[in-house]
Coordinates of C-alpha atoms in Angstrom, one line a residue:
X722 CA -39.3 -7.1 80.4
X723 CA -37.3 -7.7 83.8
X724 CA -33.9 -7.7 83.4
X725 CA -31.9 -10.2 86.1
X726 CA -28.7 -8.8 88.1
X727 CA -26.0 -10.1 87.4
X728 CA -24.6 -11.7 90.4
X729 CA -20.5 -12.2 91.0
X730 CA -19.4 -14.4 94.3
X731 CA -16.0 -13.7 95.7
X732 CA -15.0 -17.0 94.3
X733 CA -15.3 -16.1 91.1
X734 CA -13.4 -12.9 91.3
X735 CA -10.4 -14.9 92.4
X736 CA -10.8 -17.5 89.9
X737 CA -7.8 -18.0 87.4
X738 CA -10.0 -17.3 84.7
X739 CA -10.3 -14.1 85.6
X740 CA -6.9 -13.5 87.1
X741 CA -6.0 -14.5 83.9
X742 CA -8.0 -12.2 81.6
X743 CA -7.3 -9.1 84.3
X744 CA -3.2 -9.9 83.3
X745 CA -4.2 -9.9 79.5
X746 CA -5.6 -6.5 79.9
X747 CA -3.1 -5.1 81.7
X748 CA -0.1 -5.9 79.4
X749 CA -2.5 -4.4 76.1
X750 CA -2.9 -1.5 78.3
X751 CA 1.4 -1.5 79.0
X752 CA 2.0 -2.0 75.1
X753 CA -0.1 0.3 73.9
X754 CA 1.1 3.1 76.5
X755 CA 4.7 1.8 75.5
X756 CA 3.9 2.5 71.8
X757 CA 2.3 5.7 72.4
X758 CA 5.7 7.2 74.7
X759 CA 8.3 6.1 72.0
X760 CA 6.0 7.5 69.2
X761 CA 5.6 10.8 71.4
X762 CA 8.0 13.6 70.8
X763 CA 9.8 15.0 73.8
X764 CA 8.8 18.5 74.2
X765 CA 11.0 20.8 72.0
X766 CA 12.1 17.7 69.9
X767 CA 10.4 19.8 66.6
X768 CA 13.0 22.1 66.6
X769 CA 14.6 21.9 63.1
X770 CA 13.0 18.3 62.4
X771 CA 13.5 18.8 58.8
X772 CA 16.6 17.6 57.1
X773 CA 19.5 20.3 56.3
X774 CA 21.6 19.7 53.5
X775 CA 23.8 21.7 55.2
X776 CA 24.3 18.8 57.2
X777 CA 25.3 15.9 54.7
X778 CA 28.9 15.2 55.3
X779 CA 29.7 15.5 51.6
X780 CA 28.3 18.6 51.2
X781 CA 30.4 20.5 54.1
X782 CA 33.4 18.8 53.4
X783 CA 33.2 20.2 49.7
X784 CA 32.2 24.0 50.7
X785 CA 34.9 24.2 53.1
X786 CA 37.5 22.7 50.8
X787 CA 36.5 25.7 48.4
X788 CA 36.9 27.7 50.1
X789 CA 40.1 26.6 51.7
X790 CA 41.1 26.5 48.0
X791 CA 40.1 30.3 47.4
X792 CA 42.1 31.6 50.7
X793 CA 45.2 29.1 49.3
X794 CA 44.7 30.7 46.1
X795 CA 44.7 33.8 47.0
X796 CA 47.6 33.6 50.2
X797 CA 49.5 31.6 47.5
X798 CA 49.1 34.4 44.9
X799 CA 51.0 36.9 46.8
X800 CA 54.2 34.6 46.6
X801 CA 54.1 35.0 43.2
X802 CA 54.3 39.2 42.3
X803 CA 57.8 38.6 42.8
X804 CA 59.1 38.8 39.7
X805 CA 61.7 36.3 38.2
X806 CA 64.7 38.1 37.8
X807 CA 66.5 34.8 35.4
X808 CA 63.6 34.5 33.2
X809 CA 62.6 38.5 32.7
X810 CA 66.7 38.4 31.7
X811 CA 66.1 35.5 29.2
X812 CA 63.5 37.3 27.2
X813 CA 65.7 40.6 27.7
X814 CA 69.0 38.7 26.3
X815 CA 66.8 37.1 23.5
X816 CA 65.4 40.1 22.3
X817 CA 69.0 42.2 22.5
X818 CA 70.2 39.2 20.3
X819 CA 67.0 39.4 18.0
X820 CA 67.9 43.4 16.9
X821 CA 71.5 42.2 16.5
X822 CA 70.8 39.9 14.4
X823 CA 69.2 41.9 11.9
X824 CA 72.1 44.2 11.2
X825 CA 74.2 41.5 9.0
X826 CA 76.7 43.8 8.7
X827 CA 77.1 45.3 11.7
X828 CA 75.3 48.5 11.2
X829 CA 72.3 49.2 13.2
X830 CA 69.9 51.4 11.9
X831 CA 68.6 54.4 14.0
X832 CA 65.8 52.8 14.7
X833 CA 67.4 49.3 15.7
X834 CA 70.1 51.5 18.0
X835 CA 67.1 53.3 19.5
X836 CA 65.2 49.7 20.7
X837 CA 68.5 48.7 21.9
X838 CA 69.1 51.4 24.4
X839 CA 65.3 50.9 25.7
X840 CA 65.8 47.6 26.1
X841 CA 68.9 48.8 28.0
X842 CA 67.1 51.0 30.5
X843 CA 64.3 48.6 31.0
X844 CA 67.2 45.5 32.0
X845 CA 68.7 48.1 33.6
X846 CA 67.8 47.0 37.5
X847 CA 68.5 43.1 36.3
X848 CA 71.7 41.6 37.4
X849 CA 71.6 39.2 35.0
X850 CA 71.2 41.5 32.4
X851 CA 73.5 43.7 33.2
X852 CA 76.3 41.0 33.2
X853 CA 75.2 40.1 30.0
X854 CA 76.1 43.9 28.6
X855 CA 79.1 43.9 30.6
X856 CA 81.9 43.5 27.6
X857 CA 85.5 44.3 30.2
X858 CA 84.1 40.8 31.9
X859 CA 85.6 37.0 30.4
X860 CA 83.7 34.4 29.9
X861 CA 84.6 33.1 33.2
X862 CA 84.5 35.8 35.3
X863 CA 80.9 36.2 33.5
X864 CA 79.8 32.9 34.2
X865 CA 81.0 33.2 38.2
X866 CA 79.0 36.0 38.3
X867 CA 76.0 34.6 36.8
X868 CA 76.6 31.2 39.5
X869 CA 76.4 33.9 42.1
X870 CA 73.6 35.6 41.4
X871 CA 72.0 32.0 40.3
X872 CA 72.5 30.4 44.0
X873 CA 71.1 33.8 45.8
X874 CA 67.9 33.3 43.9
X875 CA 67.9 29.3 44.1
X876 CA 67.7 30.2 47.9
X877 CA 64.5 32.6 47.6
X878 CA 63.1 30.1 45.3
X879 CA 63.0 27.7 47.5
X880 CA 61.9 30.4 50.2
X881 CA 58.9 31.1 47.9
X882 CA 58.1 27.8 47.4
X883 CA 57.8 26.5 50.9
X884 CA 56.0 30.2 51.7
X885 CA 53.6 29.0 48.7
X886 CA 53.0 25.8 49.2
X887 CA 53.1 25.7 52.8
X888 CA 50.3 28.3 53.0
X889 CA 48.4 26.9 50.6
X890 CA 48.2 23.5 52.1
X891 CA 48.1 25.1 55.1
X892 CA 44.4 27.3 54.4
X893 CA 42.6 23.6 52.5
X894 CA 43.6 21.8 55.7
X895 CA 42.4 24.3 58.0
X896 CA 39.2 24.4 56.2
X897 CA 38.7 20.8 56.1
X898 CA 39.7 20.6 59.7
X899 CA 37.1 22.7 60.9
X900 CA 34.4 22.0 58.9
X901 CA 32.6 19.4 61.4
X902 CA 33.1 21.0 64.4
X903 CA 31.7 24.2 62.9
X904 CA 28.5 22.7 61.4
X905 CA 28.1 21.0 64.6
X906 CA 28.6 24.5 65.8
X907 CA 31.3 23.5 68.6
X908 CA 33.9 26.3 69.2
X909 CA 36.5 24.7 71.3
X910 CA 36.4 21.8 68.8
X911 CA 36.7 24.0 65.9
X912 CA 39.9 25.7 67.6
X913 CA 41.8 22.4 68.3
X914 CA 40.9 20.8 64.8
X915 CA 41.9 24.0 63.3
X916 CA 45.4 24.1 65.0
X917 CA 46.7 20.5 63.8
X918 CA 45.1 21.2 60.6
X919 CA 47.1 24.4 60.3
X920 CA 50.7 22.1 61.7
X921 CA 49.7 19.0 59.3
X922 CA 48.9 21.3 55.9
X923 CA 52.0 23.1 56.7
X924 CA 54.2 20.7 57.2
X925 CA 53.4 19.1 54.1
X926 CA 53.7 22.7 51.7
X927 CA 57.1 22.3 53.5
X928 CA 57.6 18.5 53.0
X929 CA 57.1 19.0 49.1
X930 CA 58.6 22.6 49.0
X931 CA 62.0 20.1 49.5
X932 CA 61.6 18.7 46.5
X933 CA 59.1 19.8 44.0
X934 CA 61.6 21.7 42.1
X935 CA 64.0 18.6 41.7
X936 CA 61.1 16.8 40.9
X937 CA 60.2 18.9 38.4
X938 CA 63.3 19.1 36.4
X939 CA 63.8 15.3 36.6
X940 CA 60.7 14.5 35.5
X941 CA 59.9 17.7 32.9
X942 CA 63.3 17.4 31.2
X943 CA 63.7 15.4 28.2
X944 CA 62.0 15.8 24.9
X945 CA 60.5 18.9 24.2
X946 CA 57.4 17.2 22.5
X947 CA 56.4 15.2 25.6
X948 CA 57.3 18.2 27.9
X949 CA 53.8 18.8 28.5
X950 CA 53.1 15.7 30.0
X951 CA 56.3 15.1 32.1
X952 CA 55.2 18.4 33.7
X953 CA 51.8 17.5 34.5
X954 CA 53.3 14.1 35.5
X955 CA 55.2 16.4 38.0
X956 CA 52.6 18.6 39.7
X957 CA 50.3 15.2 39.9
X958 CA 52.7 14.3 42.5
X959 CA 53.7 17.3 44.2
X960 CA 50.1 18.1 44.6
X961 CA 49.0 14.5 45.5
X962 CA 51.6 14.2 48.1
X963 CA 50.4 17.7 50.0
X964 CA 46.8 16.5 49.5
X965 CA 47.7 13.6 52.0
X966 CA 48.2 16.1 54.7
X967 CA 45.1 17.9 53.9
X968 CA 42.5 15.9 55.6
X969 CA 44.6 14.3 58.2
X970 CA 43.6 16.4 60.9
X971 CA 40.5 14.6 62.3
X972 CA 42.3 11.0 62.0
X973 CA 45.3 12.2 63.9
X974 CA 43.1 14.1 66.8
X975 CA 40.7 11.0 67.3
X976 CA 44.1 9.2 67.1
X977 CA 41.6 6.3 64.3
X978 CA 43.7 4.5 62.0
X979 CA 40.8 4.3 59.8
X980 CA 39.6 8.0 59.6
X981 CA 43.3 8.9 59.4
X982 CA 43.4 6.7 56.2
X983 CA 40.1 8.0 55.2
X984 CA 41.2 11.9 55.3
X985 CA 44.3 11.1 53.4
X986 CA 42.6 9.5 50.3
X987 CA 40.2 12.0 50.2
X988 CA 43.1 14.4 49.9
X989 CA 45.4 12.4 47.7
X990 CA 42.2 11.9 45.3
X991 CA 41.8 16.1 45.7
X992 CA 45.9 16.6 44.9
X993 CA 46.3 14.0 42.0
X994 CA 42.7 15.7 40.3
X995 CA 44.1 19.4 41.5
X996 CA 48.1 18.8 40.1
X997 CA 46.4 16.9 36.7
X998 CA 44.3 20.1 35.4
X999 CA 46.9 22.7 36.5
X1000 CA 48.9 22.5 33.4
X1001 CA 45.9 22.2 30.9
X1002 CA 44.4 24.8 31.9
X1003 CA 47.5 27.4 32.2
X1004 CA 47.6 25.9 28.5
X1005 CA 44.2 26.7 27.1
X1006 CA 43.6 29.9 29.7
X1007 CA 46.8 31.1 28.7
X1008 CA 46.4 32.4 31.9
X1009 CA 49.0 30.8 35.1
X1010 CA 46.7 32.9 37.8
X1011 CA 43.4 31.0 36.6
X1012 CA 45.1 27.9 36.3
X1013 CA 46.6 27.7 39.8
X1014 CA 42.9 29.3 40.9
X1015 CA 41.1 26.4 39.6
X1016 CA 43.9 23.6 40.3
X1017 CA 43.7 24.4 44.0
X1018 CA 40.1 24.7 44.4
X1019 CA 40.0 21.5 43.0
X1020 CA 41.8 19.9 45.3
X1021 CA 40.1 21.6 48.6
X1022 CA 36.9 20.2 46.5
X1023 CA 37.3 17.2 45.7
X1024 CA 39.8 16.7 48.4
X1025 CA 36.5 17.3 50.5
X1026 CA 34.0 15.1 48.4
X1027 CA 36.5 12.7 48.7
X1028 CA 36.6 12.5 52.2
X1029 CA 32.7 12.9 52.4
X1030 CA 31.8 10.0 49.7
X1031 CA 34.7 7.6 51.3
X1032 CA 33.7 7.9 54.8
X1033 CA 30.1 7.0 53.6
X1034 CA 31.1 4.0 52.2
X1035 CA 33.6 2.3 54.7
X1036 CA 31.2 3.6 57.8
X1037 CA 29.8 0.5 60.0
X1038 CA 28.1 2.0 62.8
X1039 CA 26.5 5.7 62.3
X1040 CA 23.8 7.9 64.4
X1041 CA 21.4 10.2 62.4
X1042 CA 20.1 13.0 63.6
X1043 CA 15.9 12.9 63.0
X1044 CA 15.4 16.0 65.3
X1045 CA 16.8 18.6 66.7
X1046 CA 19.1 21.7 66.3
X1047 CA 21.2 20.2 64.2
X1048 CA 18.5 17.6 61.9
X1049 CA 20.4 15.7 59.0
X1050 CA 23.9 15.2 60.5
X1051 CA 25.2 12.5 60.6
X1052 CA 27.7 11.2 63.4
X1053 CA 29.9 8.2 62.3
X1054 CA 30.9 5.8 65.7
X1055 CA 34.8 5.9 65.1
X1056 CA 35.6 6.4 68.8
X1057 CA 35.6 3.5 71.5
X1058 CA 34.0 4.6 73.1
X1059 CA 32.4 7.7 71.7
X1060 CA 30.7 10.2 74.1
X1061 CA 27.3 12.2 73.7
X1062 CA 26.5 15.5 75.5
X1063 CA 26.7 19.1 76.2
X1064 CA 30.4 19.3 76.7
X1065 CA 32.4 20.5 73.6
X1066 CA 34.8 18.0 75.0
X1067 CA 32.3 15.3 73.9
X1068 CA 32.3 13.6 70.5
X1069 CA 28.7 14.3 69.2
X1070 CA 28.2 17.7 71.2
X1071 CA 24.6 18.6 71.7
X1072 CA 24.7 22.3 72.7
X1073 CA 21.5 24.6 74.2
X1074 CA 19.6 22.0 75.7
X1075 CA 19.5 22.0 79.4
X1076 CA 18.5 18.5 79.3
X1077 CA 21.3 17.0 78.1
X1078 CA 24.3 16.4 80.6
X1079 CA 28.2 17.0 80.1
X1080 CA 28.5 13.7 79.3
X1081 CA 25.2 12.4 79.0
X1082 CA 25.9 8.8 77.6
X1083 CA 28.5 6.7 75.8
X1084 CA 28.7 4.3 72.7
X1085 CA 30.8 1.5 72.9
X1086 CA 32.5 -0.3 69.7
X1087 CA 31.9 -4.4 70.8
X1088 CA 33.0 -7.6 69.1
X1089 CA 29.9 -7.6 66.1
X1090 CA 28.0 -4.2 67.1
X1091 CA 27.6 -1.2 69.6
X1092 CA 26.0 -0.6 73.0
X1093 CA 24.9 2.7 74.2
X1094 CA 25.2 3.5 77.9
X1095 CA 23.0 6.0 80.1
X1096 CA 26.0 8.1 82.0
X1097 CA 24.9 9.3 85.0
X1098 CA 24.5 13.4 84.4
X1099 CA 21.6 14.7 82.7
X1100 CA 17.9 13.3 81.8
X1101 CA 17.2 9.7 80.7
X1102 CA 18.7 8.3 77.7
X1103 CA 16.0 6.6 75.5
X1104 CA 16.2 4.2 73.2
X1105 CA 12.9 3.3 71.4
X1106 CA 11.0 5.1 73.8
X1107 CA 12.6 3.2 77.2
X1108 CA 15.0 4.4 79.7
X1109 CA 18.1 2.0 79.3
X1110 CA 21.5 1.9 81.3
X1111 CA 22.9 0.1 78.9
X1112 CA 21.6 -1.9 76.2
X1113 CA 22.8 -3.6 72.5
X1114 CA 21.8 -0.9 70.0
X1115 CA 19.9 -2.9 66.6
X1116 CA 19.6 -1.1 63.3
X1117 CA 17.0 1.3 62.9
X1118 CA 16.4 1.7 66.9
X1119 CA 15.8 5.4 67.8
X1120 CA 17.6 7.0 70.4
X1121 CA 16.4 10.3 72.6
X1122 CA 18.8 12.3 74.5
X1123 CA 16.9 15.4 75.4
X1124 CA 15.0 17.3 72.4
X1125 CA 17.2 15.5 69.8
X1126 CA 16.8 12.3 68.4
X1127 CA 19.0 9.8 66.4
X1128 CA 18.1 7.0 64.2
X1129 CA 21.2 4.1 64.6
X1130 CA 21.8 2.9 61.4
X1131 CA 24.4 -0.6 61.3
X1132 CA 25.9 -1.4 57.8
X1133 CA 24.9 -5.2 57.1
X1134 CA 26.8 -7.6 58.3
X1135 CA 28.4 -9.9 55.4
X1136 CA 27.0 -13.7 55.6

């Protein structure tokens, strides 16, 4: 069987038909290559593509605050080996008056006269004591005596408490300050953060250091039946009022109203939970080491979960991270606009990929969404698998800047 050839004229090579089904080809050919790029990993993209928990913002934010509440703890702790010079005399005075009492009479027994005169030596070194077993002195010249002493150790109360709280507030806010810019594994960042941190948490140990004790004694006075819960009434608020300074750092750094507002619920949440549990648990530990222990790691905690779990739910625009060095973080947008690169100046630093410019591309906050712009240092910025300059980013699109690669996620907009 003779097969004919198939014969083509010029003519009908440069018929629209053809033309036409040339074009169709082409742009299947353009679609699928399209497809293939955006679904192909740039090379070194695999590095660490699993998910970290290590990266989930409430996660970090709760081990730091731990262990911001541990270094409080135990910085805080030293404040309080100095002893209490009124109250050892109190239990001194009561005791002396305890033996006395039992001789009626007025006759002490050799025993009795015995526990009197160790009781002597022992308030021997006590000022307040020793006024107390000082029989030339009047009752006024007694009671000037015991003012004088009284203001001299109002004044290292007060020094003690503003050492103690100040400290304290100042170690939680430190920790929560750095703990982004540490996961994220930027130095310079972690350095700055740190410093206001350190300036905010102190300053507000020192804010309440002015008035916890007057709070205290307004609020803890009264009836000795509800004593118990004027006090915890008390540390709720001294404690909820230093938690505000806690997490402030970041908010007043990015200079954001919002996160500002965000770190300082997360630590008034932290300080109301912290002050509420200190007093139940001196209670029932009968132990006031354990119970400031656990009051102050609770509010680095929770101070930290706070922050974590609120920032989650008032975020509108976020980046996640589906590969790379640093797989599973997550970068909320606050900034406008907010920069990406290799610079620890930038706000989502990507660090050890030669790649990735200083500032490699920018994010910008618009009226109903974001754009992301290509900056002109560094390789192409992607965005489902095309080089952009700047485009409107859509929920779910997939950005690549160098080997990492974000998802940008858009909370809903309300109908």
């Amino acid at each position: 069987m003779t097969r004919e050839k198939l014969t083509i004229s010029w003519d009908d090579l440069q018929s629209d038909k053809v033309n036409s089904k040339l074009q169709q080809l082409e742009a299947i050919s353009a679609a699928k290559e399209h497809y293939e790029k955006a679904s192909e990993p740039v090379p070194g993209s695999n590095i660490q593509s699993r998910t970290s928990i290590w990266y989930n913002t409430v996660f970090y934010m709760a081990v730091f605050g731990a262990l911001g509440g541990l270094l409080g703890w135990g910085f805080g702790e030293i404040m309080h080996f100095r002893p209490n010079s009124r109250m050892e005399a109190r239990e001194l005075i009561e005791a002396h008056r305890a033996i006395l009492s039992l001789a009626a009479d007025g006759n002490l027994t050799a025993s009795e006269q015995r526990s009197l005169k160790q009781l002597e030596r022992a308030g021997r070194d006590n000022a307040y004591f020793s006024i107390y077993l000082d029989k030339g002195l009047s009752d006024d010249q007694r009671e000037a005596k015991v003012q004088s002493f009284s203001q001299r150790d109002d004044w290292k109360d007060f020094l003690a408490n503003v050492l103690f709280f100040g400290v304290s507030g100042m170690m939680i806010a430190v920790c929560l300050g750095v703990a982004e810019p540490v996961v994220d594994r930027n130095v310079s960042g972690a350095i700055i953060n740190g410093s206001v941190a350190a300036v905010l948490g102190l300053a507000g140990g020192v804010a309440v250091s002015l008035f916890v004790d007057r709070l205290q004694r307004f609020i803890a006075g009264g009836v000795s039946d509800a004593s118990m819960v004027r006090q915890m009434i008390a540390n709720v608020i001294t404690w909820g009022v230093l938690g505000m300074f806690l997490t402030a750092a970041p908010g007043v750094l990015m200079r954001n109203r919002k996160k500002l507002l965000i770190g300082m619920a997360g630590g008034l949440i932290g300080g109301l939970i912290g002050g509420l549990l200190f007093d139940p648990v001196a209670k029932y530990a009968d132990n006031a080491h354990l119970s400031r222990l656990i009051a102050i790691v609770a509010i680095g905690v929770i101070a930290g979960l706070g922050t974590g779990l609120i920032e989650n739910a008032v975020k509108n625009g976020w980046f996640k991270v589906t590969q790379g060095l640093i797989a599973g973080k997550q970068f909320v947008l606050y900034r406008n606009p907010t920069f990406i690169g290799s610079s620890p100046l930038c706000h989502i630093y990507l660090f050890k990929d030669p790649v990735v410019g200083r500032r490699h591309a920018a994010v910008h906050i618009i009226p109903g969404g974001f754009e992301l712009e290509d900056l002109p240092l560094g390789g192409k910025t992607l965005v489902n698998g095309r080089p952009i300059t700047r485009t409107r980013l859509r929920n779910g699109d997939r950005v690549q800047i160098g080997s990492t690669a974000f998802t940008f996620q858009e909370k809903p907009k309300a109908e």
